[in-house]
Coordinates of C-alpha atoms in Angstrom, one line a residue:
X1007 CA -0.5 0.1 0.6
X1008 CA 1.3 3.2 -1.3
X1009 CA -0.3 5.8 -1.0
X1010 CA -0.2 7.9 1.7
X1011 CA -4.0 8.9 2.3
X1012 CA -4.9 4.8 2.2
X1013 CA -2.1 4.5 4.4
X1014 CA -3.2 7.8 6.7
X1015 CA -6.9 6.3 5.8
X1016 CA -6.0 2.3 7.4
X1017 CA -4.0 4.3 10.5
X1018 CA -7.0 6.1 11.5
X1019 CA -9.5 3.2 10.7
X1020 CA -7.5 1.2 13.6
X1021 CA -9.6 0.6 17.0
X1022 CA -8.6 0.7 20.0
X1023 CA -5.3 3.5 18.4
X1024 CA -3.6 5.0 20.8
X1025 CA -5.1 8.5 21.5
X1026 CA -1.9 11.0 21.3
X1027 CA -1.9 9.6 17.7
X1028 CA -5.6 9.5 16.6
X1029 CA -6.3 13.1 17.4
X1030 CA -3.2 14.1 14.9
X1031 CA -4.5 11.7 12.0
X1032 CA -7.3 14.1 12.9
X1033 CA -6.0 17.1 13.1
X1034 CA -4.3 17.2 9.5
X1035 CA -7.5 15.8 8.2
X1036 CA -7.3 17.0 4.5
X1037 CA -3.8 18.7 5.0
X1038 CA -2.3 17.0 2.0
X1039 CA 1.3 17.7 2.5
X1040 CA 0.8 16.6 6.4
X1041 CA -0.3 13.5 5.8
X1042 CA 2.4 12.8 2.7
X1043 CA 4.5 14.1 5.3
X1044 CA 3.5 11.0 8.1
X1045 CA 3.1 8.5 5.7
X1046 CA 5.7 8.7 2.4
X1047 CA 8.0 6.7 4.4
X1048 CA 9.2 4.1 6.1
X1049 CA 12.0 5.5 9.3
X1050 CA 15.3 4.7 7.5
X1051 CA 17.0 1.7 10.5
X1052 CA 20.0 1.7 9.9
X1053 CA 23.4 0.9 12.4
X1054 CA 21.9 3.9 14.9
X1055 CA 18.2 2.2 14.7
X1056 CA 15.8 4.5 14.5
X1057 CA 15.8 8.4 14.7
X1058 CA 12.8 10.7 14.4
X1059 CA 10.5 13.4 14.4
X1060 CA 7.9 12.0 17.3
X1061 CA 4.4 11.8 16.2
X1062 CA 1.4 10.1 14.0
X1063 CA 3.1 7.9 10.8
X1064 CA 4.6 5.5 9.7
X1065 CA 7.9 8.6 8.9
X1066 CA 7.4 9.5 13.0
X1067 CA 8.6 7.7 15.8
X1068 CA 5.5 6.4 18.0
X1069 CA 4.2 3.3 19.7
X1070 CA 3.6 1.5 16.2
X1071 CA 6.7 2.4 14.8
X1072 CA 9.0 1.8 17.8
X1073 CA 6.8 -2.1 18.1
X1074 CA 7.1 -2.7 14.7
X1075 CA 11.4 -2.3 15.0
X1076 CA 11.2 -4.9 18.3
X1077 CA 9.8 -7.7 16.4
X1078 CA 12.0 -7.0 13.6
X1079 CA 14.6 -7.5 16.4
X1080 CA 12.6 -10.0 18.2
X1081 CA 13.0 -12.3 14.8
X1082 CA 16.5 -11.8 14.5
X1083 CA 17.7 -12.3 17.6
X1084 CA 15.4 -15.7 17.8
X1085 CA 17.0 -16.9 14.2
X1086 CA 20.3 -16.5 15.6
X1087 CA 22.3 -18.7 18.3
X1088 CA 22.5 -14.7 20.6
X1089 CA 21.2 -14.9 24.2
X1090 CA 17.6 -13.9 24.1
X1091 CA 17.5 -11.8 26.8
X1092 CA 17.7 -7.6 26.0
X1093 CA 18.8 -4.5 28.2
X1094 CA 16.9 -1.6 27.7
X1095 CA 17.1 2.2 28.7
X1096 CA 15.7 5.4 28.2
X1097 CA 16.2 9.1 28.7
X1098 CA 14.5 11.9 29.4
X1099 CA 13.2 12.6 25.9
X1100 CA 9.3 12.7 25.7
X1101 CA 7.5 9.3 25.1
X1102 CA 11.0 7.5 26.6
X1103 CA 10.0 6.3 28.7
X1104 CA 6.4 4.6 26.8
X1105 CA 8.7 3.5 24.3
X1106 CA 11.2 1.2 26.4
X1107 CA 8.0 -0.3 28.0
X1108 CA 6.8 -1.1 24.3
X1109 CA 9.3 -3.1 23.4
X1110 CA 9.7 -4.3 26.4
X1111 CA 6.3 -6.1 25.7
X1112 CA 7.5 -7.5 22.2
X1113 CA 10.7 -9.1 23.3
X1114 CA 8.5 -10.2 26.2
X1115 CA 6.0 -12.2 23.4
X1116 CA 8.3 -13.1 21.1
X1117 CA 10.0 -15.4 24.4
X1118 CA 12.7 -12.8 25.1
X1119 CA 13.8 -11.6 28.7
X1120 CA 14.0 -8.0 28.2
X1121 CA 15.7 -6.3 31.4
X1122 CA 14.8 -2.5 31.7
X1123 CA 16.7 0.1 33.7
X1124 CA 14.3 1.0 36.5
X1125 CA 14.4 4.7 35.3
X1126 CA 15.9 7.1 32.8
X1127 CA 19.9 6.2 32.4
X1128 CA 23.3 7.0 30.5
X1129 CA 23.4 5.7 27.0
X1130 CA 26.7 4.1 28.6
X1131 CA 25.3 2.4 30.9
X1132 CA 23.2 0.8 28.3
X1133 CA 26.2 -0.3 27.0
X1134 CA 27.4 -1.6 30.2
X1135 CA 24.1 -3.4 31.7
X1136 CA 24.7 -5.7 27.6
X1137 CA 27.9 -7.2 28.7
X1138 CA 26.7 -7.2 32.5
X1139 CA 24.0 -9.2 31.9
X1140 CA 24.5 -11.5 29.2
X1141 CA 22.5 -10.0 26.5
X1142 CA 22.0 -10.5 23.0
X1143 CA 21.2 -7.5 22.0
X1144 CA 20.3 -3.4 23.8
X1145 CA 18.1 -1.2 23.5
X1146 CA 18.2 2.9 24.4
X1147 CA 15.8 5.2 23.5
X1148 CA 17.5 8.2 22.4
X1149 CA 18.2 10.9 19.9
X1150 CA 21.7 12.0 22.4
X1151 CA 21.5 15.8 21.3
X1152 CA 19.1 16.2 18.4
X1153 CA 16.5 18.8 19.2
X1154 CA 13.3 18.2 22.4
X1155 CA 10.6 17.0 18.9
X1156 CA 13.2 13.9 18.1
X1157 CA 13.7 10.7 19.4
X1158 CA 15.4 7.3 18.9
X1159 CA 15.5 3.6 19.3
X1160 CA 19.5 2.8 19.1
X1161 CA 20.0 -0.9 19.2
X1162 CA 23.3 -2.3 20.3
X1163 CA 24.6 -6.0 19.5
X1164 CA 25.7 -8.4 21.9
X1165 CA 29.1 -6.8 22.6
X1166 CA 28.0 -3.2 23.5
X1167 CA 28.9 -2.0 20.7
X1168 CA 25.6 -0.6 17.9
X1169 CA 25.6 -2.7 15.4
X1170 CA 27.1 -3.6 12.8
X1171 CA 26.1 -3.0 8.8
X1172 CA 25.8 -6.6 8.4
X1173 CA 23.5 -7.1 11.9
X1174 CA 21.8 -3.7 11.2
X1175 CA 20.7 -5.3 7.5
X1176 CA 19.2 -8.6 8.8
X1177 CA 17.2 -6.5 11.7
X1178 CA 15.8 -3.7 8.4
X1179 CA 15.0 -7.2 6.4
X1180 CA 13.1 -8.7 9.9
X1181 CA 11.7 -4.9 10.3
X1182 CA 10.1 -4.8 6.3
X1183 CA 8.8 -8.5 6.9
X1184 CA 6.1 -6.9 9.4
X1185 CA 3.1 -5.4 9.5
X1186 CA 2.7 -2.8 12.4
X1187 CA -0.7 -3.8 13.0
X1188 CA -1.5 -6.7 12.1
X1189 CA 1.8 -8.9 13.0
X1190 CA 3.7 -7.5 15.8
X1191 CA 3.2 -10.3 19.1
X1192 CA 2.7 -7.7 21.9
X1193 CA 2.1 -8.9 25.9
X1194 CA 1.0 -7.4 28.5
X1195 CA 3.4 -5.8 30.6
X1196 CA 2.9 -6.7 33.8
X1197 CA 1.6 -10.5 33.0
X1198 CA 5.2 -10.5 31.7
X1199 CA 6.7 -8.2 34.6
X1200 CA 5.3 -11.7 37.3
X1201 CA 6.2 -14.8 34.9
X1202 CA 9.6 -12.9 34.8
X1203 CA 10.0 -12.5 31.4
X1204 CA 10.4 -8.4 31.6
X1205 CA 12.7 -7.5 34.5
X1206 CA 13.9 -4.8 36.3
X1207 CA 17.4 -3.9 36.3
X1208 CA 18.8 -4.2 39.8
X1209 CA 20.9 -1.4 41.5
X1210 CA 24.3 -3.1 41.5
X1211 CA 24.4 -3.8 37.9
X1212 CA 24.0 0.8 37.6
X1213 CA 26.6 0.2 41.2
X1214 CA 28.7 -1.6 38.9
X1215 CA 29.0 0.6 36.5
X1216 CA 29.8 3.4 37.9
X1217 CA 32.5 1.3 39.8
X1218 CA 34.0 0.3 36.9
X1219 CA 34.5 4.0 35.8
X1220 CA 35.7 4.5 38.4
X1221 CA 38.3 1.7 38.3
X1222 CA 39.1 3.7 35.1
X1223 CA 41.3 6.0 37.3
X1224 CA 44.6 7.7 36.1
X1225 CA 46.5 9.5 38.0
X1226 CA 47.2 9.2 42.2
X1227 CA 44.0 11.5 43.3
X1228 CA 46.2 13.9 44.2
X1229 CA 44.3 17.6 44.3
X1230 CA 40.9 16.7 42.8
X1231 CA 39.3 17.3 46.1
X1232 CA 40.0 20.8 46.1
X1233 CA 38.0 21.1 42.5
X1234 CA 35.7 22.9 41.9
X1235 CA 32.8 22.1 39.5
X1236 CA 29.9 23.1 38.1
X1237 CA 27.6 20.8 36.3
X1238 CA 25.0 20.9 33.7
X1239 CA 23.4 17.4 32.5
X1240 CA 21.5 19.5 30.3
X1241 CA 18.1 18.2 31.5
X1242 CA 18.6 15.1 31.0
X1243 CA 20.5 11.7 32.5
X1244 CA 23.8 12.5 33.5
X1245 CA 23.0 13.7 36.9
X1246 CA 22.5 10.8 39.1
X1247 CA 25.9 8.7 37.5
X1248 CA 28.3 11.8 37.0
X1249 CA 27.7 12.2 41.2
X1250 CA 28.4 9.1 41.8
X1251 CA 31.2 9.5 40.5
X1252 CA 32.6 12.6 41.3
X1253 CA 31.8 11.4 45.6
X1254 CA 33.4 8.7 44.4
X1255 CA 36.7 10.2 43.0
X1256 CA 36.7 12.9 46.8
X1257 CA 35.4 16.0 44.7
X1258 CA 32.8 17.8 46.6
X1259 CA 32.7 21.3 45.7
X1260 CA 30.2 20.8 42.9
X1261 CA 26.9 23.1 42.3
X1262 CA 24.6 22.1 39.8
X1263 CA 22.7 24.8 37.0
X1264 CA 19.5 24.5 38.2
X1265 CA 17.6 24.9 35.0
X1266 CA 18.9 22.1 33.3
X1267 CA 19.0 20.3 36.6
X1268 CA 16.4 18.1 36.9
X1269 CA 15.2 15.8 33.5
X1270 CA 13.0 17.3 31.3
X1271 CA 12.4 16.5 27.5
X1272 CA 11.3 19.7 26.0
X1273 CA 14.6 21.3 27.1
X1274 CA 13.7 24.4 27.9
X1275 CA 17.2 26.1 27.7
X1276 CA 18.6 25.4 24.8
X1277 CA 16.8 24.0 21.6
X1278 CA 19.2 21.9 20.7
X1279 CA 21.3 20.7 24.1
X1280 CA 24.3 19.7 22.5
X1281 CA 27.3 20.8 24.6
X1282 CA 29.3 20.9 21.6
X1283 CA 27.7 24.3 21.5
X1284 CA 27.2 27.4 23.4
X1285 CA 23.9 27.8 23.5
X1286 CA 23.8 24.4 25.5
X1287 CA 26.3 25.8 27.9
X1288 CA 25.2 29.4 28.2
X1289 CA 23.4 29.3 31.3
X1290 CA 26.7 26.8 33.1
X1291 CA 28.6 30.2 31.6
X1292 CA 26.5 32.4 33.5
X1293 CA 26.7 30.3 36.8
X1294 CA 30.4 30.8 36.0
X1295 CA 30.8 34.2 36.9
X1296 CA 28.5 33.5 40.4
X1297 CA 30.5 30.7 41.1
X1298 CA 34.3 31.1 40.0
X1299 CA 34.5 27.2 38.9
X1300 CA 37.6 25.5 37.7
X1301 CA 35.9 23.9 35.7
X1302 CA 32.1 24.2 33.9
X1303 CA 31.2 20.3 32.8
X1304 CA 28.2 19.7 30.9
X1305 CA 26.7 16.1 29.4
X1306 CA 24.7 15.9 26.5
X1307 CA 20.6 14.5 27.3
X1308 CA 21.9 10.5 26.7
X1309 CA 24.9 11.3 28.8
X1310 CA 27.6 9.9 25.9
X1311 CA 29.0 13.5 25.5
X1312 CA 31.0 15.5 27.4
X1313 CA 31.8 19.1 27.0
X1314 CA 34.3 21.8 28.9
X1315 CA 34.9 25.3 29.8
X1316 CA 37.4 26.7 31.8
X1317 CA 38.9 29.7 32.6
X1318 CA 40.2 32.4 29.6
X1319 CA 42.6 34.2 32.2
X1320 CA 40.5 37.6 31.6
X1321 CA 37.0 37.0 34.1
X1322 CA 35.8 35.0 31.7
X1323 CA 34.6 31.2 31.1
X1324 CA 36.6 29.7 27.0
X1325 CA 34.7 26.5 26.0
X1326 CA 37.5 23.8 24.9
X1327 CA 36.8 21.9 22.0
X1328 CA 36.4 18.2 21.1
X1329 CA 39.7 18.0 19.8
X1330 CA 42.1 20.3 22.4
X1331 CA 40.0 18.2 24.9
X1332 CA 40.9 14.9 23.5
X1333 CA 44.7 16.0 22.9
X1334 CA 44.6 17.1 26.2
X1335 CA 43.3 13.1 27.9
X1336 CA 45.9 11.8 25.4
X1337 CA 48.4 13.1 26.3
X1338 CA 47.8 13.0 29.9
X1339 CA 46.6 9.6 30.4
X1340 CA 50.0 8.4 27.9
X1341 CA 51.8 10.7 30.1
X1342 CA 51.0 9.8 34.1
X1343 CA 50.3 5.9 32.5
X1344 CA 54.4 6.1 31.8
X1345 CA 55.6 7.8 34.8
X1346 CA 53.3 5.6 36.8
X1347 CA 54.5 2.3 35.3
X1348 CA 51.1 1.2 34.0
X1349 CA 51.5 1.3 30.3
X1350 CA 51.0 -1.5 28.5
X1351 CA 53.1 -2.6 25.8
X1352 CA 52.2 -2.2 22.3
X1353 CA 49.8 0.7 23.6
X1354 CA 46.9 1.0 20.9
X1355 CA 45.2 4.6 20.5
X1356 CA 41.8 4.9 18.4
X1357 CA 40.6 8.0 16.7
X1358 CA 38.7 8.5 13.6
X1359 CA 39.5 10.6 10.4
X1360 CA 37.2 13.6 11.3
X1361 CA 39.3 14.4 14.2
X1362 CA 42.7 16.6 14.4
X1363 CA 46.3 15.4 13.1
X1364 CA 47.7 16.9 16.1
X1365 CA 46.6 13.4 18.0
X1366 CA 49.5 11.8 15.0
X1367 CA 52.8 13.3 17.4
X1368 CA 50.9 13.2 20.9
X1369 CA 51.3 9.2 20.1
X1370 CA 54.4 9.6 18.1
X1371 CA 55.9 11.6 21.6
X1372 CA 54.5 7.8 23.9
X1373 CA 55.5 5.5 21.3
X1374 CA 51.9 4.4 21.2
X1375 CA 50.1 3.2 18.0
X1376 CA 47.4 5.7 16.9
X1377 CA 44.4 3.8 15.0
X1378 CA 42.0 5.9 12.5
X1379 CA 38.6 4.8 11.5
X1380 CA 35.9 6.2 9.9
X1381 CA 33.3 8.4 12.3
X1382 CA 31.4 7.0 14.8
X1383 CA 32.2 6.2 18.1
X1384 CA 31.1 2.0 17.2
X1385 CA 34.6 1.6 14.9
X1386 CA 36.4 2.7 18.4
X1387 CA 34.3 0.1 20.4
X1388 CA 35.1 -2.3 17.2
X1389 CA 38.4 -1.7 17.7
X1390 CA 38.1 -2.4 21.4
X1391 CA 36.8 -6.0 20.6
X1392 CA 40.3 -6.9 18.1
X1393 CA 42.5 -6.0 20.9
X1394 CA 40.0 -8.3 23.0
X1395 CA 39.9 -11.2 21.0
X1396 CA 43.4 -10.9 20.8
X1397 CA 43.7 -11.6 24.1
X1398 CA 45.1 -8.9 24.6
X1399 CA 42.3 -5.8 26.0
X1400 CA 44.9 -4.2 28.2
X1401 CA 46.4 -2.9 24.7
X1402 CA 43.8 0.2 24.8
X1403 CA 44.2 3.2 26.6
X1404 CA 42.2 5.9 24.8
X1405 CA 39.8 6.9 21.8
X1406 CA 37.8 9.8 21.2
X1407 CA 36.5 11.6 18.5
X1408 CA 35.9 15.6 17.6
X1409 CA 32.7 15.4 18.8
X1410 CA 33.0 15.6 22.2
X1411 CA 33.4 11.8 22.2
X1412 CA 35.6 9.6 24.9
X1413 CA 37.1 6.5 26.6
X1414 CA 39.8 5.5 28.4
X1415 CA 38.8 1.6 29.1
X1416 CA 36.7 -1.3 28.0
X1417 CA 34.6 -1.3 30.2
X1418 CA 32.0 0.1 27.5
X1419 CA 31.8 0.3 24.1
X1420 CA 30.9 2.9 23.5
X1421 CA 31.4 7.2 23.9
X1422 CA 31.0 7.7 28.1
X1423 CA 30.5 10.9 29.6
X1424 CA 30.3 9.5 32.6
X1425 CA 34.6 8.1 32.4
X1426 CA 35.1 11.6 30.2
X1427 CA 34.0 13.9 33.7
X1428 CA 36.8 11.2 35.6
X1429 CA 39.1 11.9 33.3
X1430 CA 39.0 15.9 32.8
X1431 CA 38.6 16.4 36.5
X1432 CA 41.9 14.4 37.0
X1433 CA 43.9 16.0 34.2
X1434 CA 42.4 19.4 35.6
X1435 CA 44.1 18.3 38.7
X1436 CA 47.6 16.8 37.9
X1437 CA 47.9 20.0 36.3
X1438 CA 47.1 22.0 38.6
X1439 CA 49.7 20.4 40.3
X1440 CA 52.3 21.4 37.8
X1441 CA 51.3 25.2 38.0
X1442 CA 49.3 24.6 34.4
X1443 CA 45.7 24.9 33.8
X1444 CA 43.9 23.2 30.7
X1445 CA 43.6 26.7 28.6
X1446 CA 47.6 25.8 28.6
X1447 CA 47.7 22.8 28.0
X1448 CA 45.1 23.0 24.4
X1449 CA 46.5 26.1 23.1
X1450 CA 48.7 24.2 20.6
X1451 CA 46.3 22.2 19.2
X1452 CA 44.1 25.5 18.1
X1453 CA 46.4 25.9 15.0
X1454 CA 43.9 23.3 13.7
X1455 CA 40.1 24.7 14.2
X1456 CA 39.2 27.5 11.5
X1457 CA 39.8 27.9 7.9
X1458 CA 41.8 24.9 7.5
X1459 CA 38.2 23.3 8.4
X1460 CA 36.7 25.2 5.8
X1461 CA 39.5 24.8 3.0
X1462 CA 38.6 21.2 3.6
X1463 CA 35.5 21.5 2.4
X1464 CA 36.8 22.9 -0.7
X1465 CA 39.3 20.8 -1.1
X1466 CA 38.0 17.3 -0.7
X1467 CA 34.7 19.2 -3.0
X1468 CA 37.3 19.5 -5.9
X1469 CA 38.9 15.5 -5.9
X1470 CA 34.9 14.1 -8.0
X1471 CA 34.4 15.3 -11.6
X1472 CA 31.7 18.2 -10.9
X1473 CA 29.1 16.0 -13.7
X1474 CA 29.1 13.7 -10.5
X1475 CA 27.5 16.4 -8.2
X1476 CA 25.5 19.1 -10.0
X1477 CA 24.6 20.5 -7.1
X1478 CA 28.7 21.3 -6.3
X1479 CA 28.4 24.5 -8.1
X1480 CA 25.4 25.7 -6.5
X1481 CA 26.8 24.5 -2.5
X1482 CA 30.8 26.3 -2.7
X1483 CA 30.3 30.0 -3.6
X1484 CA 28.9 31.1 -0.5
X1485 CA 32.1 29.4 0.9
X1486 CA 34.7 30.4 -1.3
X1487 CA 35.7 33.8 0.3
X1488 CA 37.4 32.3 3.4
X1489 CA 39.9 30.3 1.1
X1490 CA 43.3 30.9 2.6
X1491 CA 45.2 33.7 -0.2
X1492 CA 48.3 31.1 -0.8
X1493 CA 45.3 28.8 -3.0
X1494 CA 44.3 32.1 -5.3
X1495 CA 45.7 31.7 -8.6
X1496 CA 47.4 34.2 -10.5
X1497 CA 44.3 35.5 -12.5
X1498 CA 43.5 36.8 -9.3
X1499 CA 40.6 33.9 -8.5
X1500 CA 41.1 31.1 -6.2
X1501 CA 41.4 27.3 -7.8
X1502 CA 38.5 26.7 -6.0
X1503 CA 36.4 29.1 -7.8
X1504 CA 38.6 28.1 -11.3
X1505 CA 37.4 24.9 -11.4
X1506 CA 33.6 25.8 -10.4
X1507 CA 34.5 27.7 -13.7
X1508 CA 34.8 25.8 -16.2
X1509 CA 33.9 22.4 -14.5
X1510 CA 37.2 20.8 -14.4
X1511 CA 37.9 18.9 -10.8
X1512 CA 41.3 20.3 -9.3
X1513 CA 43.3 17.9 -7.2
X1514 CA 45.3 19.5 -4.0
X1515 CA 47.1 18.3 -1.1
X1516 CA 44.8 16.6 0.7
X1517 CA 45.8 15.7 4.7
X1518 CA 43.3 12.5 6.8
X1519 CA 41.5 14.6 9.2
X1520 CA 40.4 17.4 6.4
X1521 CA 37.0 15.0 6.8
X1522 CA 35.7 16.4 9.7
X1523 CA 34.8 19.5 7.2
X1524 CA 32.0 17.9 6.5
X1525 CA 30.9 17.6 10.3
X1526 CA 32.2 21.5 11.0
X1527 CA 30.0 22.8 8.2
X1528 CA 26.8 20.2 7.7
X1529 CA 24.6 23.0 8.0
X1530 CA 26.5 24.9 4.9
X1531 CA 27.5 22.1 2.5
X1532 CA 24.5 20.2 2.1
X1533 CA 26.9 17.6 0.1
X1534 CA 30.5 17.2 -0.2
X1535 CA 32.8 14.1 -1.7
X1536 CA 35.1 13.6 0.8
X1537 CA 39.0 12.3 0.0
X1538 CA 39.6 8.9 2.3
X1539 CA 43.7 8.8 1.5
X1540 CA 43.9 6.4 3.7
X1541 CA 43.2 4.0 0.5
X1542 CA 39.9 1.7 0.5
X1543 CA 39.9 0.3 3.5
X1544 CA 38.7 3.3 4.8
X1545 CA 35.7 3.1 2.4
X1546 CA 32.2 3.9 4.1
X1547 CA 30.4 5.7 6.4
X1548 CA 31.8 9.7 6.6
X1549 CA 29.4 11.9 8.0
X1550 CA 27.5 11.6 11.2
X1551 CA 24.2 10.8 10.1
X1552 CA 24.9 10.6 6.9
X1553 CA 23.9 7.6 4.5
X1554 CA 27.2 7.9 2.0
X1555 CA 27.4 6.2 -1.2
X1556 CA 31.7 5.4 -2.2
X1557 CA 33.2 5.6 -5.6
X1558 CA 36.4 5.1 -7.0
X1559 CA 38.3 7.0 -9.7
X1560 CA 39.4 4.3 -12.0
X1561 CA 42.6 4.9 -13.0
X1562 CA 44.2 7.5 -11.0
X1563 CA 44.0 5.4 -7.5
X1564 CA 41.4 8.5 -5.5
X1565 CA 38.8 7.1 -3.6
X1566 CA 36.2 9.3 -2.3
X1567 CA 32.9 9.1 -0.4
X1568 CA 29.6 10.9 -1.6
X1569 CA 28.2 12.3 1.7
X1570 CA 24.5 13.6 2.0
X1571 CA 24.3 15.3 5.0
X1572 CA 21.5 15.7 6.8
X1573 CA 20.6 17.5 10.0
X1574 CA 20.6 13.8 12.7
X1575 CA 23.8 13.1 13.6
X1576 CA 25.2 10.2 15.2
X1577 CA 23.7 9.5 18.8

């Protein structure tokens, strides 16, 4: 049934239709555009699971699309040799608890034990629970740091990583066979709980997660009890675990931003609750002006990203970028572990192809093997899994990506803002003991930001014949004035302008990290090819939240990615 009006009418005619869904459908009666937008496609399922606007229809996040996805997941698990047990968590977003409950009902009806956290918890706590409880999969209901109108359904494999492309394709194939009204098995929640098919994850699991984070301490803790912090969970899930960790560390001078302390799916203080942007951290910065802390820490709603601000030496506070903090923490971990004799043989650090080039000289300085992966922390998690499979899990010492994701241990397989809180506090205290600040330590990485990133967009864009990307001519001009003067031609035009005028490709020298252009300029550049100097092994997904088509310049040895970047970033 492809006609959107037919789908609309079928949904509206369902007996016992959810009241909120029915009310929305009734409200758009006769509005062809509104009906089409809700029914012209199904929400896409991929390695990040589902993500979309909350509402009625096949192209929305609602209890029917969640049930359908879960039935597909259940069919996939029951056809596999994986444990028939799934861990479930949710964050503070609207309908999070409802979607988690519906997930549990479908799993229970399919003979799969659903293990639910009793309240909202961070995404890394879900990754932890999957392995801790011996589950075959995990589901976290979250849309990370997207605006309040979104929710999502992130699926994890038995290894605690987000699912692989192969697993996602198998689950999608199962989902596509299902009618969301006729083919979904659904258990009564209370009856399934009484029968032991839906169980509550006990407090020990979460406490052991916090302890596992605490066990990742690198230094001796000297001076950490003197730290003065302002913390914001951005109305999300981080407060409980972060406060438990800070108590273990002995950090007692903590002021929580009151407007952002309690879970609130409306995120009333900022439309985009992302610690990467100043607007989300503004309330914290304002409180810093009154409290004068050593650190401002902010975790996003599902507590897997961590943002930081420090005194700027001029009476204010300066936000530290994800690349800067990644380098600070890498350097701190390496120097401290070497000093204390805890550095393993053949240590490995992992980052992504879109993260700063500064990681390479730092790793080289300390004799650390640096591995670069495709964009997405699941690829860093895969590297941890590979080391574990080789019997050398201790080789992994740190992983980071420029989008404020950090992890220093194998306790989880996703970025962990609780772990990041530990590391940032440890590093700040250690450098304070040396008479230095985090701001001083991040200065060397600043030249990597700014114009070089914009140049990356242009350079990357010009590595593919324009006939293969007709929209390029209209997309690039707003960026052209930002191209540095060294790349101007004798005729007064930049090489980029010359290429656009002739529709001929220009090949400029590129660096491995230049793919970061997609991350920084995604809202301006909707689709740009990204050069992958690492070779064919880097073929795959690049832009956060993007779906990529891979091509190769025949006979030239150039590999590129066409990435259609959207507003949804990787979870």
